[in-house]
Tab-separated table of C-alpha atoms and ligand atoms in Angstrom:
chain	number	residue	atom	x	y	z
A	971	MET	CA	150.275	120.827	32.512
A	972	ILE	CA	151.934	117.599	33.590
A	973	ASN	CA	154.338	115.946	31.203
A	974	GLN	CA	153.632	112.198	31.250
A	975	ALA	CA	157.318	111.531	30.666
A	976	GLU	CA	157.920	113.065	34.085
A	977	LEU	CA	155.947	110.219	35.635
A	978	GLY	CA	157.952	107.544	33.850
A	979	GLY	CA	155.908	107.510	30.635
A	980	THR	CA	152.751	105.455	30.242
A	981	PHE	CA	152.050	101.739	30.189
A	982	GLN	CA	149.033	100.395	28.339
A	983	LEU	CA	147.298	97.577	30.188
A	984	PRO	CA	147.025	94.770	27.619
A	985	GLY	CA	143.776	94.481	25.683
A	986	THR	CA	142.385	97.614	27.372
A	987	SER	CA	141.975	101.297	26.659
A	988	LEU	CA	143.680	102.032	29.969
A	989	GLY	CA	147.055	103.755	29.821
A	990	VAL	CA	148.599	104.467	33.214
A	991	ASN	CA	151.503	106.723	34.021
A	992	ARG	CA	154.181	104.401	35.357
A	993	MET	CA	154.532	106.376	38.575
A	994	GLY	CA	151.277	105.822	40.443
A	995	TYR	CA	150.218	105.844	44.074
A	996	GLY	CA	149.323	103.138	46.605
A	997	ALA	CA	146.633	104.183	49.079
A	998	MET	CA	147.157	101.663	51.882
A	999	GLN	CA	149.059	104.132	54.085
A	1000	LEU	CA	146.008	106.425	54.224
A	1001	ALA	CA	144.186	104.327	56.839
A	1002	GLY	CA	145.070	104.488	60.533
A	1003	PRO	CA	147.983	102.655	62.212
A	1004	GLN	CA	148.188	98.980	61.164
A	1005	VAL	CA	145.933	99.842	58.220
A	1006	TRP	CA	143.035	99.941	60.677
A	1007	GLY	CA	140.444	102.636	61.241
A	1008	PRO	CA	140.690	106.271	60.167
A	1009	PRO	CA	143.997	108.150	59.997
A	1010	HIS	CA	144.856	110.747	62.660
A	1011	ASP	CA	144.390	113.491	60.063
A	1012	VAL	CA	141.759	112.810	57.400
A	1013	ALA	CA	142.297	116.224	55.790
A	1014	ALA	CA	145.984	115.390	55.293
A	1015	ALA	CA	145.059	112.073	53.649
A	1016	ILE	CA	142.687	113.882	51.308
A	1017	ALA	CA	145.409	116.410	50.498
A	1018	VAL	CA	147.854	113.627	49.564
A	1019	LEU	CA	145.370	112.105	47.107
A	1020	ARG	CA	144.497	115.459	45.551
A	1021	GLU	CA	148.144	116.406	45.197
A	1022	ALA	CA	148.926	113.043	43.554
A	1023	VAL	CA	146.206	113.475	40.954
A	1024	ALA	CA	147.074	117.143	40.400
A	1025	ALA	CA	150.654	116.043	39.719
A	1026	GLY	CA	149.465	113.664	36.991
A	1027	VAL	CA	149.072	110.361	38.850
A	1028	ASN	CA	146.329	108.398	37.096
A	1029	HIS	CA	146.805	105.000	38.756
A	1030	ILE	CA	145.753	104.529	42.375
A	1031	ASP	CA	145.960	101.148	44.058
A	1032	THR	CA	143.585	100.415	46.913
A	1033	SER	CA	141.388	97.817	48.576
A	1034	ASP	CA	138.236	97.858	50.624
A	1035	PHE	CA	140.006	95.825	53.297
A	1036	TYR	CA	142.281	98.807	54.041
A	1037	GLY	CA	140.692	100.353	57.092
A	1038	PRO	CA	138.486	98.304	56.361
A	1039	HIS	CA	136.448	100.563	54.034
A	1040	VAL	CA	138.252	103.680	55.280
A	1041	THR	CA	140.769	104.080	52.464
A	1042	ASN	CA	138.165	103.762	49.741
A	1043	GLN	CA	135.887	106.206	51.528
A	1044	ILE	CA	138.735	108.726	51.712
A	1045	ILE	CA	139.487	108.241	48.010
A	1046	LYS	CA	135.842	108.933	47.207
A	1047	ARG	CA	135.773	111.999	49.434
A	1048	ALA	CA	138.957	113.375	47.917
A	1049	LEU	CA	138.472	112.643	44.247
A	1050	HIS	CA	134.860	111.829	43.334
A	1051	PRO	CA	133.663	112.554	40.653
A	1052	TYR	CA	136.829	110.999	39.286
A	1053	PRO	CA	138.887	112.371	36.399
A	1054	ASP	CA	138.162	110.407	33.199
A	1055	ASP	CA	141.676	109.027	32.945
A	1056	LEU	CA	141.999	107.910	36.580
A	1057	VAL	CA	142.414	104.143	36.913
A	1058	ILE	CA	141.563	102.899	40.395
A	1059	VAL	CA	142.814	99.372	40.869
A	1060	THR	CA	141.385	97.488	43.812
A	1061	LYS	CA	141.818	94.025	45.183
A	1062	VAL	CA	139.668	91.313	46.725
A	1063	GLY	CA	140.452	88.018	48.406
A	1064	ALA	CA	141.175	89.170	51.945
A	1065	ARG	CA	139.319	90.612	54.909
A	1066	ARG	CA	140.253	91.874	58.353
A	1067	GLY	CA	139.567	90.065	61.609
A	1068	GLU	CA	138.339	92.006	64.645
A	1069	ASP	CA	141.882	91.630	66.013
A	1070	LYS	CA	143.206	93.489	62.905
A	1071	SER	CA	144.496	90.251	61.404
A	1072	TRP	CA	144.532	89.654	57.639
A	1073	LEU	CA	142.336	86.722	56.656
A	1074	HIS	CA	141.530	85.073	53.358
A	1075	ALA	CA	138.122	85.898	51.870
A	1076	LEU	CA	138.046	83.768	48.772
A	1077	SER	CA	134.619	82.150	48.963
A	1078	ARG	CA	132.087	83.011	46.271
A	1079	GLN	CA	130.024	85.125	48.672
A	1080	HIS	CA	133.058	86.917	50.107
A	1081	LEU	CA	134.215	87.867	46.616
A	1082	ILE	CA	130.795	89.098	45.517
A	1083	ASP	CA	130.402	91.094	48.739
A	1084	SER	CA	133.914	92.538	48.358
A	1085	VAL	CA	133.228	93.753	44.837
A	1086	HIS	CA	130.009	95.413	46.008
A	1087	ASP	CA	131.804	96.952	49.011
A	1088	ASN	CA	134.383	98.458	46.638
A	1089	LEU	CA	131.681	99.777	44.300
A	1090	ARG	CA	129.739	101.363	47.142
A	1091	ASN	CA	132.665	102.858	49.036
A	1092	LEU	CA	134.390	104.180	45.912
A	1093	GLY	CA	131.091	105.435	44.470
A	1094	LEU	CA	131.477	103.578	41.164
A	1095	ASP	CA	129.144	101.602	38.876
A	1096	TRP	CA	131.989	99.353	37.760
A	1097	LEU	CA	135.582	98.727	38.792
A	1098	ASP	CA	138.290	99.303	36.156
A	1099	VAL	CA	140.676	96.634	37.453
A	1100	VAL	CA	140.250	94.124	40.280
A	1101	ASN	CA	143.167	92.028	41.497
A	1102	LEU	CA	142.424	88.627	42.973
A	1103	ARG	CA	144.728	88.452	45.983
A	1104	VAL	CA	145.792	84.982	47.137
A	1105	GLY	CA	148.709	83.433	49.042
A	1106	GLY	CA	150.304	84.491	52.309
A	1107	ILE	CA	151.201	87.956	53.601
A	1108	THR	CA	154.208	88.460	51.354
A	1109	GLU	CA	154.662	85.193	49.501
A	1110	PRO	CA	152.530	83.221	47.097
A	1111	SER	CA	151.710	79.591	47.811
A	1112	GLU	CA	151.031	77.131	45.019
A	1113	GLY	CA	147.505	75.794	44.602
A	1114	SER	CA	144.623	76.231	42.210
A	1115	ILE	CA	142.998	79.668	42.021
A	1116	GLU	CA	140.363	78.506	39.550
A	1117	GLU	CA	137.373	78.730	41.890
A	1118	PRO	CA	137.778	82.341	43.056
A	1119	LEU	CA	138.936	83.548	39.661
A	1120	THR	CA	135.893	82.028	37.991
A	1121	VAL	CA	133.714	84.119	40.307
A	1122	LEU	CA	135.549	87.298	39.296
A	1123	ALA	CA	135.272	86.358	35.616
A	1124	GLU	CA	131.512	86.026	36.136
A	1125	LEU	CA	131.351	89.489	37.732
A	1126	LYS	CA	133.314	90.781	34.751
A	1127	ARG	CA	130.724	89.301	32.385
A	1128	GLN	CA	128.034	91.036	34.447
A	1129	GLY	CA	129.803	94.369	33.859
A	1130	LEU	CA	130.769	95.030	37.486
A	1131	ILE	CA	134.477	94.600	36.703
A	1132	ARG	CA	136.221	95.735	33.513
A	1133	HIS	CA	139.566	93.958	33.827
A	1134	ILE	CA	141.185	91.410	36.107
A	1135	GLY	CA	144.635	91.095	37.647
A	1136	VAL	CA	146.175	88.706	40.150
A	1137	SER	CA	148.238	89.341	43.256
A	1138	ASN	CA	150.723	87.292	45.240
A	1139	VAL	CA	150.800	84.542	42.620
A	1140	THR	CA	153.298	82.158	41.067
A	1141	PRO	CA	153.880	81.840	37.294
A	1142	LYS	CA	151.935	78.547	37.416
A	1143	GLN	CA	148.940	80.292	38.972
A	1144	LEU	CA	149.147	83.043	36.361
A	1145	ALA	CA	149.059	80.416	33.596
A	1146	GLU	CA	145.975	78.859	35.203
A	1147	ALA	CA	144.354	82.288	35.501
A	1148	GLN	CA	144.998	83.065	31.828
A	1149	ARG	CA	143.048	79.949	30.846
A	1150	ILE	CA	140.024	81.424	32.645
A	1151	THR	CA	140.168	85.121	31.729
A	1152	GLU	CA	142.530	87.776	30.395
A	1153	ILE	CA	144.958	89.004	33.048
A	1154	VAL	CA	146.171	92.590	32.684
A	1155	CYS	CA	148.493	92.889	35.687
A	1156	VAL	CA	150.348	90.974	38.364
A	1157	GLN	CA	150.934	92.529	41.785
A	1158	ASN	CA	153.639	90.766	43.806
A	1159	PHE	CA	156.239	91.632	46.455
A	1160	TYR	CA	159.318	92.992	44.687
A	1161	ASN	CA	161.875	95.743	45.171
A	1162	VAL	CA	165.606	96.369	44.831
A	1163	ALA	CA	166.258	94.043	47.770
A	1164	GLN	CA	163.517	91.462	47.109
A	1165	ARG	CA	164.262	89.892	43.757
A	1166	ASN	CA	162.507	86.501	43.829
A	1167	ASP	CA	160.377	87.530	40.856
A	1168	ASP	CA	163.214	88.573	38.533
A	1169	GLY	CA	162.391	85.903	35.954
A	1170	PHE	CA	158.642	86.467	36.328
A	1171	VAL	CA	159.050	90.207	35.660
A	1172	ASP	CA	160.886	89.451	32.422
A	1173	ASP	CA	158.308	86.856	31.291
A	1174	LEU	CA	155.468	89.286	31.923
A	1175	ALA	CA	157.319	92.013	30.024
A	1176	ARG	CA	157.542	89.701	27.018
A	1177	HIS	CA	153.748	89.275	27.178
A	1178	GLY	CA	152.998	92.967	27.725
A	1179	ILE	CA	151.454	92.354	31.152
A	1180	ALA	CA	151.991	94.982	33.849
A	1181	TYR	CA	154.051	94.007	36.868
A	1182	VAL	CA	153.101	96.166	39.852
A	1183	PRO	CA	155.432	95.571	42.791
A	1184	PHE	CA	153.890	95.894	46.219
A	1185	PHE	CA	156.191	97.128	48.996
A	1186	PRO	CA	158.360	98.924	46.381
A	1187	LEU	CA	160.013	100.792	49.267
A	1188	GLY	CA	160.053	97.813	51.615
A	1189	GLY	CA	156.525	98.276	52.999
A	1190	PHE	CA	156.230	98.015	56.778
A	1191	THR	CA	160.027	97.766	57.011
A	1192	PRO	CA	161.206	100.536	54.668
A	1193	LEU	CA	164.413	99.746	52.789
A	1194	GLN	CA	167.707	100.717	54.334
A	1195	SER	CA	170.939	99.954	52.584
A	1196	SER	CA	174.361	101.535	52.509
A	1197	VAL	CA	174.440	100.890	48.738
A	1198	LEU	CA	171.217	102.852	48.317
A	1199	ASP	CA	172.623	105.594	50.538
A	1200	ALA	CA	175.834	105.799	48.491
A	1201	ALA	CA	173.937	105.834	45.181
A	1202	ALA	CA	171.629	108.543	46.486
A	1203	ALA	CA	174.538	110.684	47.704
A	1204	SER	CA	176.315	110.376	44.357
A	1205	LEU	CA	173.188	111.457	42.457
A	1206	GLY	CA	171.925	114.188	44.772
A	1207	ALA	CA	168.786	112.136	45.396
A	1208	THR	CA	167.273	110.275	48.350
A	1209	PRO	CA	167.598	106.508	48.908
A	1210	MET	CA	163.838	106.047	48.344
A	1211	GLN	CA	164.071	107.909	45.034
A	1212	VAL	CA	166.906	105.636	43.965
A	1213	ALA	CA	164.869	102.550	44.919
A	1214	LEU	CA	161.925	103.763	42.810
A	1215	ALA	CA	164.107	104.820	39.867
A	1216	TRP	CA	165.759	101.393	39.941
A	1217	LEU	CA	162.320	99.761	39.560
A	1218	LEU	CA	161.351	102.050	36.673
A	1219	GLN	CA	164.591	101.237	34.896
A	1220	ARG	CA	164.394	97.533	35.734
A	1221	SER	CA	161.702	96.753	33.148
A	1222	PRO	CA	159.283	98.781	30.998
A	1223	ASN	CA	156.253	96.788	32.223
A	1224	ILE	CA	156.821	97.809	35.861
A	1225	THR	CA	154.321	100.377	37.100
A	1226	LEU	CA	154.746	101.803	40.584
A	1227	ILE	CA	152.368	102.322	43.497
A	1228	PRO	CA	154.564	103.608	46.340
A	1229	GLY	CA	152.522	104.303	49.440
A	1230	THR	CA	152.785	107.330	51.672
A	1231	SER	CA	150.658	109.367	54.042
A	1232	SER	CA	152.935	112.397	53.651
A	1233	ILE	CA	152.792	115.102	50.990
A	1234	GLU	CA	156.562	115.601	51.266
A	1235	HIS	CA	157.215	111.917	50.636
A	1236	LEU	CA	154.683	111.917	47.804
A	1237	ARG	CA	156.538	114.759	46.050
A	1238	GLU	CA	159.854	113.043	46.644
A	1239	ASN	CA	158.530	109.778	45.222
A	1240	LEU	CA	156.982	111.365	42.130
A	1241	ASN	CA	160.237	113.175	41.405
A	1242	ALA	CA	162.033	109.825	41.373
A	1243	ALA	CA	160.587	109.255	37.902
A	1244	LYS	CA	162.917	111.973	36.591
A	1245	LEU	CA	166.023	110.304	38.010
A	1246	GLN	CA	168.245	108.496	35.506
A	1247	LEU	CA	170.509	105.900	37.101
A	1248	PRO	CA	173.865	105.383	35.373
A	1249	SER	CA	174.679	101.748	34.559
A	1250	LEU	CA	177.471	101.665	37.129
A	1251	VAL	CA	174.998	102.614	39.866
A	1252	ILE	CA	172.510	100.022	38.595
A	1253	GLY	CA	175.262	97.408	38.792
A	1254	ASN	CA	175.917	98.320	42.438
A	1255	LEU	CA	172.210	98.261	43.261
A	1256	ASP	CA	171.767	94.890	41.581
A	1257	ALA	CA	174.158	93.456	44.139
A	1258	ILE	CA	171.704	94.256	46.959
A	1259	GLY	CA	168.932	92.050	45.806
A	1260	GLY	CA	168.016	88.494	46.567
A	1261	GLY	CA	171.492	87.346	47.519
A	1262	ARG	CA	172.549	87.712	43.899
A	1263	GLY	CA	175.534	89.811	44.741
A	1264	PRO	CA	178.100	89.651	47.504
A	1265	GLY	CA	176.722	92.817	49.097
A	1266	MET	CA	173.346	91.534	50.308
A	1267	ALA	CA	174.144	90.519	53.871
A	1268	SER	CA	176.456	93.387	54.595
A	1269	THR	CA	174.491	96.194	52.935
A	1270	LEU	CA	170.929	95.635	54.066
A	1271	HIS	CA	170.082	96.482	57.626
A	1272	ALA	CA	166.817	96.870	59.479
A	1273	ARG	CA	165.655	100.318	60.483
A	1274	PRO	CA	166.434	100.913	64.118
A	1275	ASP	CA	162.762	101.618	64.830
A	1276	GLN	CA	161.467	98.376	63.284
B	398	LIG	N1	148.757	92.975	46.882
B	398	LIG	C1	149.189	92.992	48.113
B	398	LIG	O1	149.211	91.988	48.796
B	398	LIG	C2	149.697	94.278	48.701
B	398	LIG	C3	150.393	94.235	49.924
B	398	LIG	C4	150.862	95.428	50.430
B	398	LIG	C5	150.677	96.621	49.755
B	398	LIG	N2	149.985	96.628	48.566
B	398	LIG	C6	149.822	97.884	47.801
B	398	LIG	O2	151.098	98.398	47.531
B	398	LIG	C7	151.158	99.790	47.896
B	398	LIG	C8	152.552	100.130	48.326
B	398	LIG	O3	152.905	99.402	49.462
B	398	LIG	P1	153.166	100.033	50.895
B	398	LIG	O4	152.609	101.394	50.997
B	398	LIG	O5	152.731	99.041	51.897
B	398	LIG	O6	154.738	100.038	50.991
B	398	LIG	P2	155.880	100.934	50.319
B	398	LIG	O7	155.341	101.790	49.230
B	398	LIG	O8	156.999	99.997	50.025
B	398	LIG	O9	156.360	101.804	51.552
B	398	LIG	C9	155.520	102.589	52.307
B	398	LIG	C10	156.304	102.997	53.545
B	398	LIG	O10	157.412	103.808	53.158
B	398	LIG	C11	157.285	105.107	53.727
B	398	LIG	N3	157.671	106.054	52.690
B	398	LIG	C12	157.039	106.309	51.509
B	398	LIG	N4	157.725	107.218	50.795
B	398	LIG	C13	158.802	107.547	51.534
B	398	LIG	C14	159.884	108.451	51.346
B	398	LIG	N5	159.976	109.171	50.234
B	398	LIG	N6	160.826	108.548	52.318
B	398	LIG	C15	160.737	107.807	53.448
B	398	LIG	N7	159.731	106.935	53.695
B	398	LIG	C16	158.773	106.816	52.744
B	398	LIG	C17	155.846	105.251	54.147
B	398	LIG	O11	155.723	106.075	55.277
B	398	LIG	P3	155.079	107.554	55.204
B	398	LIG	O12	153.597	107.368	55.164
B	398	LIG	O13	155.583	108.203	56.435
B	398	LIG	O14	155.605	108.200	53.954
B	398	LIG	C18	155.491	103.809	54.500
B	398	LIG	O15	155.930	103.511	55.807
B	398	LIG	C19	150.112	99.922	48.992
B	398	LIG	O16	149.657	101.234	49.115
B	398	LIG	C20	149.045	98.964	48.532
B	398	LIG	O17	148.182	99.648	47.640
B	398	LIG	C21	149.525	95.472	48.042
């Protein structure tokens, strides 16, 4: 039996009956290279999902534009019929070009089609949480999100969506969204080295809204830092575990969706929830992020293979 405390405890999405273990799983890495087409080894992808759920993960982040369609189809194959407590969070607002590019898909028809694609490929009658994804690849851009969000709110009234979140947004856009419908989570780019949202995280914590960092391990350019390495060595952990533990200790409203296609990395990541970082180590790690400390330029370096 899995002890929820071992996955960082639970976070209740506001105004919902949905409690998610804070250590979840992000499914984007399950598609093929460049998040396009099927993976080399579908059985391995299925095994990762099954192992995550068997270990107590009850929050999986996905989208129908991963693959496209592929990731959701693998989730359905691996886990359907879904455990009662599994919360699958998907996102709409983007689509893939034939050249594998990432394009906006924020028109009324695109959003309706995307919700139906998610329902069909996941094998669901309704979606627990749908994030409206706006902005650029990694950064939000100001501008009204009223039109697309109103469409999602309509689909929520129709019963196709239970709850709504937003992704890649600014605090101003969140405020606009909250005037249209209740927002249960924000999914933005944030990790130990990417700290632009520090104030936003704290504001959301005060309002009980989940903050779900995407690229918690650096995404397509996984984190590498001598400070992370030193912290990991001192704790008998790995640098990725330290990066995840730092997020869990950063704020109680942070829930994690690290992505991996590897069972070994999955196990390593889940075990990060058991790691307690001493305050001295947290102080050192804080110096990595966002140019806040003197260490930023000298401690972060790109992976040689990137
Ligand atoms: N809202 C948005 O705009 C948005 C954007 C991007 C992502 N997302 C969501 O956020 C989730 C997480 O993002 P992500 O998967 O792109 O990035 P991530 O979790 O920061 O990092 C994933 C990368 O780290 C590697 N990795 C994972 N665990 C590792 C470990 N223990 N040791 C070494 N390497 C490890 C993975 O490779 P291996 O497969 O080899 O482990 C992969 O290359 C996605 O699955 C997706 O659901 C949302």
